[in-house]
Coordinates of C-alpha atoms in Angstrom, one line a residue:
M1 CA -1.0 19.4 25.2
S2 CA -2.1 17.4 22.2
P3 CA -5.5 15.6 22.2
P4 CA -5.4 11.9 23.1
I5 CA -4.9 9.4 20.2
D6 CA -7.8 7.2 19.5
A7 CA -6.8 5.7 16.1
V8 CA -3.7 4.8 14.2
L9 CA -3.7 4.7 10.5
L10 CA -0.9 2.9 8.7
D11 CA 0.5 2.9 5.2
Y12 CA 0.9 -0.6 3.7
G13 CA 4.0 -1.0 1.4
H14 CA 7.3 -0.5 3.1
T15 CA 5.5 0.1 6.4
L16 CA 3.7 -3.2 7.1
I17 CA 5.2 -5.2 4.3
H18 CA 8.3 -5.3 2.1
F19 CA 8.8 -6.9 -1.3
D20 CA 11.3 -9.1 -3.2
E21 CA 12.5 -8.0 -6.5
R22 CA 10.2 -8.9 -9.4
P23 CA 9.4 -12.6 -8.7
H24 CA 10.1 -14.1 -12.0
S25 CA 9.5 -17.8 -11.0
A26 CA 6.2 -16.9 -9.3
L27 CA 5.1 -14.6 -12.1
L28 CA 6.1 -17.3 -14.6
G29 CA 3.7 -19.7 -13.0
A30 CA 1.0 -17.1 -12.9
Y31 CA 1.3 -16.3 -16.5
E32 CA 1.4 -19.9 -17.5
K33 CA -2.1 -20.0 -16.0
V34 CA -2.9 -16.8 -17.9
N35 CA -1.7 -18.4 -21.1
R36 CA -4.0 -21.4 -20.6
L37 CA -6.9 -19.2 -19.7
L38 CA -6.5 -17.1 -22.8
A39 CA -5.9 -20.1 -25.0
D40 CA -9.3 -21.4 -24.0
A41 CA -11.0 -18.1 -24.4
V42 CA -9.7 -16.8 -27.8
E43 CA -9.5 -18.3 -31.2
R44 CA -5.9 -17.5 -32.0
E45 CA -2.4 -18.4 -30.8
V46 CA -1.6 -16.9 -27.4
P47 CA 2.0 -15.7 -26.6
A48 CA 4.1 -17.7 -24.2
A49 CA 4.1 -16.9 -20.5
Q50 CA 7.5 -15.2 -20.6
V51 CA 6.3 -13.0 -23.5
L52 CA 3.2 -12.1 -21.6
I53 CA 5.3 -11.1 -18.6
E54 CA 7.4 -8.8 -20.7
R55 CA 4.6 -7.3 -22.8
V56 CA 1.8 -7.2 -20.2
S57 CA 3.0 -7.4 -16.6
Q58 CA 6.1 -5.3 -17.1
V59 CA 4.4 -2.8 -19.4
V60 CA 1.5 -2.4 -16.8
D61 CA 4.1 -1.9 -14.0
D62 CA 6.0 0.6 -16.0
E63 CA 2.9 2.6 -16.9
I64 CA 1.8 2.8 -13.3
Q65 CA 5.2 3.9 -12.1
R66 CA 5.3 6.6 -14.8
D67 CA 1.9 7.9 -13.7
Y68 CA 2.9 7.9 -10.0
A69 CA 6.1 9.8 -10.9
A70 CA 4.1 12.4 -12.8
G71 CA 2.4 13.3 -9.5
R72 CA -1.2 13.1 -10.7
P73 CA -3.7 12.9 -7.7
E74 CA -6.0 10.6 -9.6
E75 CA -5.4 6.8 -9.4
V76 CA -5.0 5.0 -12.7
E77 CA -7.8 2.8 -14.2
I78 CA -5.7 -0.3 -14.1
A79 CA -8.0 -2.5 -16.2
A80 CA -7.6 0.0 -19.1
I81 CA -3.8 -0.3 -18.9
Y82 CA -4.1 -4.1 -19.0
D83 CA -6.5 -3.8 -21.9
A84 CA -4.1 -1.6 -23.9
A85 CA -1.2 -3.9 -23.2
L86 CA -3.2 -7.0 -24.2
R87 CA -4.6 -5.3 -27.3
A88 CA -1.0 -4.6 -28.4
L89 CA -0.6 -8.3 -28.6
G90 CA -3.8 -8.7 -30.6
L91 CA -5.8 -9.9 -27.6
E92 CA -9.2 -8.2 -27.3
L93 CA -10.7 -9.5 -24.1
E94 CA -14.0 -9.0 -22.2
P95 CA -13.8 -7.1 -19.0
D96 CA -14.4 -10.2 -16.8
L97 CA -11.5 -11.9 -18.5
I98 CA -9.2 -9.0 -17.9
E99 CA -10.2 -9.1 -14.3
R100 CA -9.2 -12.7 -14.1
V101 CA -5.8 -11.9 -15.7
M102 CA -5.2 -9.3 -13.0
E103 CA -6.3 -11.7 -10.3
L104 CA -3.9 -14.4 -11.5
E105 CA -1.0 -12.0 -11.6
Q106 CA -1.8 -10.8 -8.0
E107 CA -1.7 -14.4 -6.9
G108 CA 1.7 -14.8 -8.5
W109 CA 3.0 -11.7 -6.7
L110 CA 1.8 -12.8 -3.3
N111 CA 4.8 -15.0 -2.6
S112 CA 7.1 -12.0 -3.0
V113 CA 5.3 -10.0 -0.3
H114 CA 6.5 -10.3 3.4
V115 CA 5.0 -9.0 6.6
G116 CA 7.5 -7.2 8.7
P117 CA 8.9 -9.0 11.7
D118 CA 7.2 -6.6 14.3
V119 CA 4.0 -6.0 12.5
L120 CA 1.6 -8.6 14.0
D121 CA 2.7 -8.0 17.6
T122 CA 2.6 -4.2 17.1
L123 CA -0.9 -4.2 15.7
R124 CA -2.0 -6.6 18.6
I125 CA -0.5 -4.2 21.2
L126 CA -2.2 -1.2 19.7
R127 CA -5.6 -3.0 19.6
E128 CA -5.2 -4.2 23.2
R129 CA -4.9 -0.5 24.2
G130 CA -8.2 0.2 22.6
L131 CA -7.0 2.0 19.5
R132 CA -8.9 1.9 16.3
L133 CA -6.7 0.8 13.4
G134 CA -7.0 1.7 9.8
L135 CA -4.9 1.0 6.6
V136 CA -4.4 3.5 3.9
S137 CA -2.6 2.6 0.7
N138 CA -1.9 4.0 -2.7
A139 CA -2.7 0.8 -4.7
A140 CA -3.7 0.7 -8.3
Y141 CA -5.2 -2.8 -8.1
R142 CA -8.8 -3.4 -7.4
P143 CA -9.8 -3.1 -3.7
R144 CA -11.1 -6.7 -3.9
L145 CA -7.8 -8.0 -4.9
M146 CA -5.9 -5.9 -2.3
T147 CA -8.3 -7.1 0.4
Q148 CA -7.7 -10.7 -0.6
Q149 CA -4.0 -10.0 -0.2
L150 CA -4.4 -8.6 3.3
A151 CA -6.5 -11.7 4.2
A152 CA -3.9 -14.1 2.8
L153 CA -1.2 -12.3 4.8
G154 CA -3.2 -12.5 8.0
L155 CA -3.4 -8.8 8.4
L156 CA -7.1 -8.1 7.5
P157 CA -8.6 -8.9 11.0
A158 CA -6.4 -6.3 12.7
F159 CA -8.1 -3.5 11.0
D160 CA -11.4 -1.5 11.7
G161 CA -11.2 -0.1 8.2
V162 CA -9.0 -0.4 5.0
T163 CA -8.8 2.3 2.3
F164 CA -7.2 2.0 -1.1
S165 CA -6.6 4.7 -3.7
S166 CA -8.3 2.4 -6.3
E167 CA -11.4 2.6 -4.3
V168 CA -11.4 6.4 -3.5
G169 CA -10.1 7.4 -7.0
V170 CA -7.3 9.6 -5.7
R171 CA -3.9 8.9 -4.1
K172 CA -2.2 10.2 -1.0
P173 CA -1.6 13.0 -0.3
H174 CA -5.1 14.0 -1.6
P175 CA -7.2 14.8 1.5
A176 CA -10.1 12.5 0.3
I177 CA -8.2 9.3 0.9
Y178 CA -7.4 10.2 4.5
L179 CA -11.0 11.4 5.1
D180 CA -12.3 8.1 3.9
A181 CA -10.0 6.2 6.3
L182 CA -11.0 8.5 9.2
R183 CA -14.7 7.9 8.4
K184 CA -14.2 4.1 8.4
V185 CA -12.5 4.1 11.8
G186 CA -14.9 6.7 13.2
V187 CA -12.2 9.0 14.6
E188 CA -11.5 12.7 14.0
A189 CA -8.1 13.8 12.4
E190 CA -7.0 15.6 15.6
R191 CA -7.3 12.3 17.6
S192 CA -5.5 10.2 15.0
L193 CA -1.9 9.3 14.2
F194 CA -0.6 8.3 10.7
V195 CA 2.4 6.0 10.2
G196 CA 4.3 5.5 6.9
D197 CA 7.6 5.6 5.0
R198 CA 7.0 8.6 2.7
V199 CA 7.3 12.2 3.9
R200 CA 4.9 13.7 1.3
E201 CA 2.2 11.0 1.4
D202 CA 2.4 9.9 5.0
I203 CA 3.7 12.9 7.0
L204 CA 2.8 16.2 5.2
G205 CA -0.6 15.0 3.8
P206 CA -2.0 13.8 7.1
Q207 CA -0.6 16.7 9.1
R208 CA -2.5 19.2 6.8
L209 CA -5.7 17.6 8.1
G210 CA -4.5 17.9 11.8
M211 CA -3.3 14.4 12.2
R212 CA 0.0 13.6 13.9
A213 CA 2.4 11.5 11.8
V214 CA 5.3 9.1 12.4
L215 CA 8.0 8.3 9.7
T216 CA 9.3 4.8 9.6
R217 CA 12.6 4.0 8.1
E218 CA 12.6 0.2 8.3
W219 CA 12.3 -0.5 4.7
R220 CA 12.9 2.9 3.0
Q221 CA 15.0 5.8 4.2
E222 CA 13.5 9.2 3.2
D223 CA 15.1 12.2 4.8
D224 CA 12.8 13.9 7.4
P225 CA 12.7 17.7 6.9
D226 CA 12.0 18.1 10.6
A227 CA 8.4 17.4 9.7
A228 CA 7.4 14.2 11.4
D229 CA 6.2 14.1 15.0
A230 CA 8.4 11.1 15.4
V231 CA 10.8 8.9 13.4
I232 CA 11.2 5.2 14.1
Q233 CA 13.7 2.7 12.7
R234 CA 11.3 -0.3 13.0
L235 CA 7.6 -0.7 13.6
G236 CA 8.2 -2.4 17.0
E237 CA 9.0 1.1 18.4
L238 CA 5.6 2.4 17.5
P239 CA 3.6 1.5 20.7
A240 CA 6.1 3.5 22.9
V241 CA 5.9 6.4 20.5
V242 CA 2.1 6.4 20.4
A243 CA 2.1 6.4 24.2
R244 CA 4.4 9.5 24.4
L245 CA 2.6 11.4 21.6
A246 CA -0.7 10.7 23.2
T247 CA 0.3 12.2 26.6
G248 CA 2.9 14.8 25.8
P249 CA 3.8 17.7 23.5
R250 CA 4.9 17.1 19.9
V251 CA 8.3 15.4 19.9
A252 CA 10.9 14.3 17.3
D253 CA 11.6 10.7 18.2
T254 CA 14.7 8.9 16.7
Y255 CA 16.1 5.6 17.7
N256 CA 17.0 5.8 21.4
E257 CA 16.7 9.6 21.3
V258 CA 13.8 11.9 22.0
T259 CA 14.1 15.7 21.3
S260 CA 11.4 18.1 22.3
R261 CA 10.3 20.7 19.9
E262 CA 10.1 24.3 20.8

């Protein structure tokens, strides 16, 4: 028999939330604000909002994606990436001004972020059962900005602890990020369950520390190499899966089907 489950740690992107394609209209409004901010701060002509989107926002996004694809465990220093992109346009800004540019861009992105239909009810049910809840996300943006996003989406009060790679300095599946989350919720790995959409980061990484792990396919569909303790098609299935995993042997759980492991 497995130990009881006292905490559930959840991934963020494509587990609790999903995204629109690049929100050009929202970003345009954000970068119009950036344009006005920079025009007041520097003594030279500032590129138009659309140019800033192409030469700053898109460049930063591409650089982050390249770094993630390279598989480095360390999180990027996002302010340095913004600084390099802005300097390529001849804009040498003080750190606090770069921070404000990042904040305005995040405000522009917020309208493209959507909480999944089952998320709030699922988190409520888990909390009512006495489970500790943690959020663990690979996120390059400052923890302050990510926490503001959680608050704006109404998710922050549900969690006993939140952990971002930008805070810890390393990304999943590095052990340090899970250990930080476990410390914040005050539960040992063996009594915890991890839920996410990526096999490497959300299944194999947590399992190496002794956690059980559930793969969700609601927004992304990664193949499960028979590794996950359970597979769900939407987050609303999670409370029933948690109950089974907490009281029985390891199982592979698919939609409307439960198969016991040898």
